[in-house]
XYZ file of C-alpha atoms in Angstrom:
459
model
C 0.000 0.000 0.000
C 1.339 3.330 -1.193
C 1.017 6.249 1.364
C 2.240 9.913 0.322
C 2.596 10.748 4.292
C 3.356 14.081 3.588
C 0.395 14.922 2.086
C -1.156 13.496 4.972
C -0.111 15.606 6.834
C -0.733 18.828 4.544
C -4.557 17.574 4.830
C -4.187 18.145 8.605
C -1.702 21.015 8.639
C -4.044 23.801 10.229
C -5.163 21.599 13.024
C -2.106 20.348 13.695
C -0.410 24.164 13.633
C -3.769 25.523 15.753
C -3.458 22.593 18.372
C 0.518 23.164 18.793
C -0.575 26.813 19.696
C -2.795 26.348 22.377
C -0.649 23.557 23.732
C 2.231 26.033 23.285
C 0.106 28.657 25.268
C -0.026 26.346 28.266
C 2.969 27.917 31.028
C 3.915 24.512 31.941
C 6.883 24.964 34.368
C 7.312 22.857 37.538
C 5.914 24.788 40.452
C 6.523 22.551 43.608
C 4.636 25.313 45.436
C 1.432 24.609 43.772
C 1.862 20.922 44.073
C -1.309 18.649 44.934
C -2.223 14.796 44.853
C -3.660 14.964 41.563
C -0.865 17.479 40.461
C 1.911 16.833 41.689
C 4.594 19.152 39.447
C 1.937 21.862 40.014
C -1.442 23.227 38.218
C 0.474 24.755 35.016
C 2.116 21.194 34.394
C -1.084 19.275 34.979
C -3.004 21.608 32.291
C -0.894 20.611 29.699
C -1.031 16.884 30.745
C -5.033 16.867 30.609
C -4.609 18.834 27.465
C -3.330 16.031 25.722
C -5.278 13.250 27.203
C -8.064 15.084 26.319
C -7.685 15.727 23.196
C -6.629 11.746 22.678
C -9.666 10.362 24.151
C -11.679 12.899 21.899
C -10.174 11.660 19.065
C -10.678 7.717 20.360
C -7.260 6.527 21.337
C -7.234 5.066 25.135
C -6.208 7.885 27.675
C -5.027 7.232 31.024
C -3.973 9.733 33.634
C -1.275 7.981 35.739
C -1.525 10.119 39.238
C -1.011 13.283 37.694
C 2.929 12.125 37.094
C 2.489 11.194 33.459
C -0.173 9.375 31.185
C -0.704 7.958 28.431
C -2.368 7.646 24.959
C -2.538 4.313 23.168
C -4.032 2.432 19.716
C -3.812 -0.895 17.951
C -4.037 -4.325 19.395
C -1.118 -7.193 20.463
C 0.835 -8.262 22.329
C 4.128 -6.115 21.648
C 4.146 -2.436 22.414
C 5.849 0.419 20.747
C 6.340 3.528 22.729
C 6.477 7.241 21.768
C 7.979 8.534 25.026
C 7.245 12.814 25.303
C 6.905 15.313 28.215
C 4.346 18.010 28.708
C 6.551 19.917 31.198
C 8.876 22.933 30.281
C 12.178 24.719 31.668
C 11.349 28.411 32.618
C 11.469 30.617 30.006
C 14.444 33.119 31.111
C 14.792 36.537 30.398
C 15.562 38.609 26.709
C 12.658 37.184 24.558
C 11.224 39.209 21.212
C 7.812 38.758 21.780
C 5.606 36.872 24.726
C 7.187 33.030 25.301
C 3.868 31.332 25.821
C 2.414 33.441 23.074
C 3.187 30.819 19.996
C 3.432 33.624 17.578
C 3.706 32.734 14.316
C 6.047 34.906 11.919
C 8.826 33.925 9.168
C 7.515 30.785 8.842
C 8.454 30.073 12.859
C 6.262 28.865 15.874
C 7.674 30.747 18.712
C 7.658 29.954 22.751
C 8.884 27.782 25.444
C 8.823 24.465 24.531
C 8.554 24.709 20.277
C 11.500 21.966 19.997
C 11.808 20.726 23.453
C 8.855 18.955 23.523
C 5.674 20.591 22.888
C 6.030 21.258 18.926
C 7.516 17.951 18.319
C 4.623 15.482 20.871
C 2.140 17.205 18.937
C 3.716 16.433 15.844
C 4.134 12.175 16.893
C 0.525 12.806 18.103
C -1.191 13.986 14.792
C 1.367 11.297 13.255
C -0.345 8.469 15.365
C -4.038 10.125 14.454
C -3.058 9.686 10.704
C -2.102 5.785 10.931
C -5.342 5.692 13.062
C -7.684 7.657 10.463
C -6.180 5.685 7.345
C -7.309 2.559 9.629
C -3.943 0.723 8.702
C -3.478 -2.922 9.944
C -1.073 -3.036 12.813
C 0.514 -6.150 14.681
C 1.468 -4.223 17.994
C 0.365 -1.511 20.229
C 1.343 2.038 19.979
C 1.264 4.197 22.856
C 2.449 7.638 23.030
C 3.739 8.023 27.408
C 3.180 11.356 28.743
C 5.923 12.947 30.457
C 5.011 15.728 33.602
C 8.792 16.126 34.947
C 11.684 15.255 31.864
C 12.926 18.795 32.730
C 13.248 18.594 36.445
C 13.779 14.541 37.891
C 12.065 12.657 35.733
C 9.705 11.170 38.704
C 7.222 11.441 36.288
C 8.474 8.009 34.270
C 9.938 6.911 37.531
C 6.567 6.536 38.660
C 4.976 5.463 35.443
C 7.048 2.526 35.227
C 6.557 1.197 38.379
C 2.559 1.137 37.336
C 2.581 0.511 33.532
C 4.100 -1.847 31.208
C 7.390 -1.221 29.634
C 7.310 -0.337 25.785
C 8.906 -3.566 23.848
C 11.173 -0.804 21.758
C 10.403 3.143 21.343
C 11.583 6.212 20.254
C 11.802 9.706 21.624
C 11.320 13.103 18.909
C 13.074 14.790 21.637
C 16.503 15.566 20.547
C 17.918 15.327 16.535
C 17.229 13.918 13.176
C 18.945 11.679 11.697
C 18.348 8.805 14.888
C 20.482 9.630 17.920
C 21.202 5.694 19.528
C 23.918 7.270 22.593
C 23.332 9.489 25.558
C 25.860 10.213 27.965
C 25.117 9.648 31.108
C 23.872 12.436 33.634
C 25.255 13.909 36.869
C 24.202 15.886 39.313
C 26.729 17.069 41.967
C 26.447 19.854 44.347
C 29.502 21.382 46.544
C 29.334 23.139 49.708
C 30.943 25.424 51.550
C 29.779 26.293 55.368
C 29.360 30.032 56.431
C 33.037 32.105 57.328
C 33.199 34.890 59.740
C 32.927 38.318 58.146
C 36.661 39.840 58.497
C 37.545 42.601 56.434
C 37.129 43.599 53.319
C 33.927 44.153 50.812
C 31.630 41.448 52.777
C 29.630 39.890 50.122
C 26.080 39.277 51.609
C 24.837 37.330 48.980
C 24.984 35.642 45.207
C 22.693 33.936 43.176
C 22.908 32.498 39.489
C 20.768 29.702 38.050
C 17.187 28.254 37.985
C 17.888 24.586 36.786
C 21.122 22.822 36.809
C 20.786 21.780 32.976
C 20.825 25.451 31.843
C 23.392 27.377 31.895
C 22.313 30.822 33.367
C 21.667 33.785 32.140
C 21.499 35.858 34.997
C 23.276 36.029 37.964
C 23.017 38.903 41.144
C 25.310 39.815 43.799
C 24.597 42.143 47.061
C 27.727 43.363 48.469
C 28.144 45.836 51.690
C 31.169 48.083 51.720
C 32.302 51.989 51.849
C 33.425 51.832 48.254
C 30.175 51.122 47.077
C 29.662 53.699 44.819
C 33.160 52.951 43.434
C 32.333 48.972 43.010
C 29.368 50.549 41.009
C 31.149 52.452 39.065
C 33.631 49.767 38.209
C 30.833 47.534 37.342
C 29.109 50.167 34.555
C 30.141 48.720 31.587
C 29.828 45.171 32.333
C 25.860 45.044 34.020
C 23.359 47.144 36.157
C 24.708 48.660 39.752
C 21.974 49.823 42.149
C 23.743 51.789 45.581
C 21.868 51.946 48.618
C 24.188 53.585 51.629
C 26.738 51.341 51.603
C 24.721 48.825 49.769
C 25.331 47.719 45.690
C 23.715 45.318 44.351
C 25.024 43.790 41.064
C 23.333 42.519 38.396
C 25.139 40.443 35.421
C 23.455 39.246 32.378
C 24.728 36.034 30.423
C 23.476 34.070 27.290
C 21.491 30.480 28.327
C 22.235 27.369 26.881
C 21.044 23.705 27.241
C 23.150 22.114 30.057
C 24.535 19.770 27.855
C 26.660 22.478 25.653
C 27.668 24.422 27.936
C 30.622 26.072 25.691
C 27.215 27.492 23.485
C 26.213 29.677 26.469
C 27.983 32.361 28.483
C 27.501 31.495 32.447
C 26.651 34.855 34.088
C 27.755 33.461 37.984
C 31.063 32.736 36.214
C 31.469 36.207 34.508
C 29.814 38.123 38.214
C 32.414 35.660 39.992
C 34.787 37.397 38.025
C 34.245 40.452 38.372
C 34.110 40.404 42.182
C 37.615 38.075 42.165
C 39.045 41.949 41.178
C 37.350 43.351 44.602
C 39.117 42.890 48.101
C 36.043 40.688 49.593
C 36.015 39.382 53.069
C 36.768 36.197 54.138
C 33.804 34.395 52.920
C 33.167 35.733 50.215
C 37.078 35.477 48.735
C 36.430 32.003 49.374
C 33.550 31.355 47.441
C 34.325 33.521 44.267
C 38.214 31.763 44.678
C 36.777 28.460 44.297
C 34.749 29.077 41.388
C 37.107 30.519 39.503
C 39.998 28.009 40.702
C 37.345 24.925 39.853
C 35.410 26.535 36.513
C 37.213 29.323 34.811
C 37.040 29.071 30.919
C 36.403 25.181 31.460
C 33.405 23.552 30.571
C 35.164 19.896 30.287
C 36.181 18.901 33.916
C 39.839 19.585 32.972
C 40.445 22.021 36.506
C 38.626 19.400 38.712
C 40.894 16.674 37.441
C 37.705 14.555 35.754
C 38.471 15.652 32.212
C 37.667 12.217 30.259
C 36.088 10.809 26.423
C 35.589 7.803 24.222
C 34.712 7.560 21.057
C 30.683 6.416 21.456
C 29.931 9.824 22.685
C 32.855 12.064 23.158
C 33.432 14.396 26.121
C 32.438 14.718 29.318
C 30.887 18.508 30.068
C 30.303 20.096 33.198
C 27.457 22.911 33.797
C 27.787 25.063 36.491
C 23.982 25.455 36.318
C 23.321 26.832 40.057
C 25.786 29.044 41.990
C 24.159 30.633 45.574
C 25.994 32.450 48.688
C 24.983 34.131 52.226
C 26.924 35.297 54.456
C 25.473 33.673 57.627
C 24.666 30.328 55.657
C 27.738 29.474 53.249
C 27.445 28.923 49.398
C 26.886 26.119 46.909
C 27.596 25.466 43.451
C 25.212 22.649 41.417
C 27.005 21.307 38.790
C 25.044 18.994 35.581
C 28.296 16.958 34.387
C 27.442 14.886 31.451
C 29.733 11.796 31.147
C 30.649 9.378 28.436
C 29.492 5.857 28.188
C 32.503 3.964 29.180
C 33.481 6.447 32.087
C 34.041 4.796 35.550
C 31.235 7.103 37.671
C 32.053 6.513 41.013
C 35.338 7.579 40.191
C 34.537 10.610 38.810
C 32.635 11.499 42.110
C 35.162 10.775 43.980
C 38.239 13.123 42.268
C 35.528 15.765 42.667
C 34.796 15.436 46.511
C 38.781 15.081 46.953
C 39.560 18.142 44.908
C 36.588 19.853 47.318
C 37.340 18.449 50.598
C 41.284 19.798 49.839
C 40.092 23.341 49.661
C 37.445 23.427 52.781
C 34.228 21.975 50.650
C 32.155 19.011 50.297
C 31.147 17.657 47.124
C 27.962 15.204 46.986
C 26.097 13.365 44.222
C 22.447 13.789 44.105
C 21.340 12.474 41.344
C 22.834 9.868 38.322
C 21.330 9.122 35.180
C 23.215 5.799 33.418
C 24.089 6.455 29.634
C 22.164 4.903 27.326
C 23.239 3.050 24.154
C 21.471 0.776 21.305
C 23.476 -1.249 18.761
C 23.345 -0.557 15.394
C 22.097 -3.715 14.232
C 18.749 -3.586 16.241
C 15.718 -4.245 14.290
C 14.599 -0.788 15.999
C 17.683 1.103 14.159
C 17.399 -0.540 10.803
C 13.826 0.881 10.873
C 14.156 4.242 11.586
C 17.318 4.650 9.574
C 14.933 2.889 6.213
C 12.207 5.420 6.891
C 14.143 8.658 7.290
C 16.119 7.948 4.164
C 12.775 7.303 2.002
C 11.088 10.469 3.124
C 14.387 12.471 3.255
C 16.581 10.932 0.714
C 19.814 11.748 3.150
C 21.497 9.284 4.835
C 20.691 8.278 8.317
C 23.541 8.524 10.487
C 23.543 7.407 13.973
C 24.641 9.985 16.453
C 25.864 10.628 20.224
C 24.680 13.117 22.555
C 25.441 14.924 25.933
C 21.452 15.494 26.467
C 19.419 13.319 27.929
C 15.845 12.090 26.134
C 13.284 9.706 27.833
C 14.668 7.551 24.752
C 17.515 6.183 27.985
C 13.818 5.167 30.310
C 13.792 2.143 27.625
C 15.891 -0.804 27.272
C 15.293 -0.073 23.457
C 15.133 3.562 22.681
C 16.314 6.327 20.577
C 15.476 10.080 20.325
C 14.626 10.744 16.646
C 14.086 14.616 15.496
C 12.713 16.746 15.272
C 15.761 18.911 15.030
C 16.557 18.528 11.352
C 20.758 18.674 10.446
C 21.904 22.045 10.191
C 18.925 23.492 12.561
C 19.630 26.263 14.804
C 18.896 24.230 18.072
C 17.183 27.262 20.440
C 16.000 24.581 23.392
C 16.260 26.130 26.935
C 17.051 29.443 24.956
C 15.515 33.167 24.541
C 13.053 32.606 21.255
C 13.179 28.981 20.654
C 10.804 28.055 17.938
C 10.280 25.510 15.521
C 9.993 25.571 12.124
C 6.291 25.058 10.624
C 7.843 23.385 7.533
C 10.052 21.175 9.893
C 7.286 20.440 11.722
C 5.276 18.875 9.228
C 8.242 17.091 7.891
C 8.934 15.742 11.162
C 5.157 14.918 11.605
C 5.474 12.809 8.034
C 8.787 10.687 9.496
C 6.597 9.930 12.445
C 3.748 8.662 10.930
C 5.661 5.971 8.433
C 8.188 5.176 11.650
C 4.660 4.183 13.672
C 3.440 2.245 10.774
C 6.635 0.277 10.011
C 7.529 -0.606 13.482
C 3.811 -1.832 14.492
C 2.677 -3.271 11.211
């Protein structure tokens, strides 16, 4: 049977661009504060979760709300299952955007807002892709169910607690990352070093610092009080490289970076590292000398691990990257630095952990993993490769190459998963960024791939 899925798609293309506006329009950011039983990554979060399993169960696929942590929508009939593993949640949209990021505005052929490529643009594209095979009524072997991510961005408790409820997918693929098929993740970090509180002695006493929302962005704003008799100098100093407020002997500083995803760290510019460095010029007291010291001893200029002695990578997926996503001080409570290191697959972990708390504990801190996501890797030869490679060639006619990355999909939540798209080679990749959007031409594209990928691996 001969299917043109483009055109498909083109049939559907003003739904599909309408419904990835008002799912666009939903402010879906974790918001602990708001947190409930039957929302448990807050009410913004959960909106955009019953968005979609309304609209499913409307259109006559199975829905199932899984406790407000994730949910799913599924069609077909065996006993295999294919997954289609997205997330509803968002990072927070950051400061410096053109026009309104949960406004979807459409201009130059763009969908702008939080969450066009990372994930919002690209479920609703695998969704209208699993409502085509559905509306052409085309035979299928296996299952196919598209799993509804609340928390990708934050913990991922969302799948954590899907999985311990639902079935796991037989083989699946994630359109959270690039085109062609990405098959290697590096494994994921999170480390956090402390410092305890110094007496004030002398000096420019820095009261306080903060930089960072999330540990896998790199920030793009960072703020520092600071008390001192020169404060009007300090502010003076500081003119041409952010905004100085003076208040008595109070200036507060206020330093503006460019964001990034946490994974490419070297695309962003980290503005704790460049306030760090500004105040390493300024006589600070005790406390404060030591914090801004460290950072610029343990991160300067380095986003591979090279100053804390970790620097390390193979050939699957290349090297290991450190984000320096959180940086916070007070005076009367110490500071903290939370660090997303993204590690190749054959790197020993514990290892790495422990050169880090050694290289800490040497200079008066403590270093402590919180969190560790494996890496993730698929041969080549799996029937799930050979697939996706086949159908991205016919409706591309480029070749399919298999590639590594630092980010981390829900793709790694299988024991046979890949991301694939929707980020086309070549793309200006804007995820976790001021003005991310997604191309409406890329979008249907993408939505095409998807369609024949669901077909082919369930037929």
């Amino acid at each position: 049977m001969e299917i043109n899925w483009i055109q498909e798609v083109e049939k559907r293309k003003d739904a599909l661009l309408t419904d990835t506006q008002n799912f666009l329009r939903i402010k879906s950011v974790l918001n602990m504060e708001e947190a409930t039983a039957g929302a448990p990554f807050g009410t913004g979060v959960a909106e955009a979760l019953s968005f979609m399993l309304n609209k499913g169960e409307a259109d006559g696929f199975v829905a199932k709300n899984v406790d407000g942590y994730a949910g799913h929508l599924e069609m077909g009939e065996g006993q295999e299952l294919i997954g289609i593993l997205c997330h509803v949640d968002v990072v927070p949209e950051g400061d410096g955007w053109t026009s309104d990021p949960y406004g979807a505005d459409i201009r130059d052929g763009n969908i702008y807002a939080r969450g066009a490529i990372d994930d919002k643009g690209p479920t609703i594209a695998a969704y209208y892709a699993m409502k085509i095979v559905k509306e052409l009524e085309l035979p299928l072997q296996k299952r196919v169910r598209m799993i509804l991510g609340a928390d990708e961005e934050s913990e991922w408790r969302c799948v954590d607690h899907y999985f311990k409820k639902e079935e796991m997918p037989t083989m699946g693929f994630a359109p959270d990352a690039d085109f062609p098929i990405i098959n290697a993740e590096k494994g994921i970090s999170a480390v956090h070093i402390t410092m305890k509180p110094h007496v004030s002695k002398g000096g420019t006493v820095l009261q306080e610092f903060t930089s960072g929302r999330r540990l896998n962005m790199v920030p793009d704003y960072a703020r520092a009080v600071l008390l001192s008799e020169r404060a009007g100098e300090i502010a003076e100093q500081f003119a041409s490289y952010g905004n100085a407020a003076v208040q008595g002997q109070q200036v507060t500083l206020e330093m503006k970076g460019i964001s990034a995803h946490g994974s490419t760290p070297e695309k962003g510019e980290n503005a704790g590292m460049l306030l760090a460095a500004f105040l390493q010029k300024q006589e600070l007291d005790e406390g404060g000398t030591a914090f801004v010291s460290f950072a610029m001893e343990a991160f300067q200029d380095d986003t591979r691990g090279k100053r804390l002695g970790v620097a390390y990578a193979d050939d699957i997926t290349g090297d290991l990257t450190i984000n320096v996503g959180t940086m916070s001080y007070q005076a009367q409570e110490g500071g903290a630095f939370g660090l997303n290191i993204r590690y190749p697959v054959t790197t020993d972990v514990d290892k790495m952990v422990s050169k880090i708390a050694l290289y800490a504990e040497k200079r008066g801190f403590k270093a402590k993993q919180t969190s560790n996501s494996k890496p993730h890797h698929v041969a080549k030869e799996h029937m799930l490769i050979q697939t996706l490679q086949r159908v991205y060639e016919e409706q591309t006619g480029e070749r399919a190459e298999l590639l590594a990355i630092g980010g981390g999909t829900y793709a790694r939540s299988l024991q046979a998963g890949v991301a694939f798209g929707p980020l086309f080679p070549g793309k200006e990749d804007l995820a976790h960024q001021k003005d991310e959007y997604i191309e409406i031409e890329d979008l249907v594209k993408a939505t095409a791939i998807y369609a024949q990928a669901i077909y082919e691996l369930a037929k």
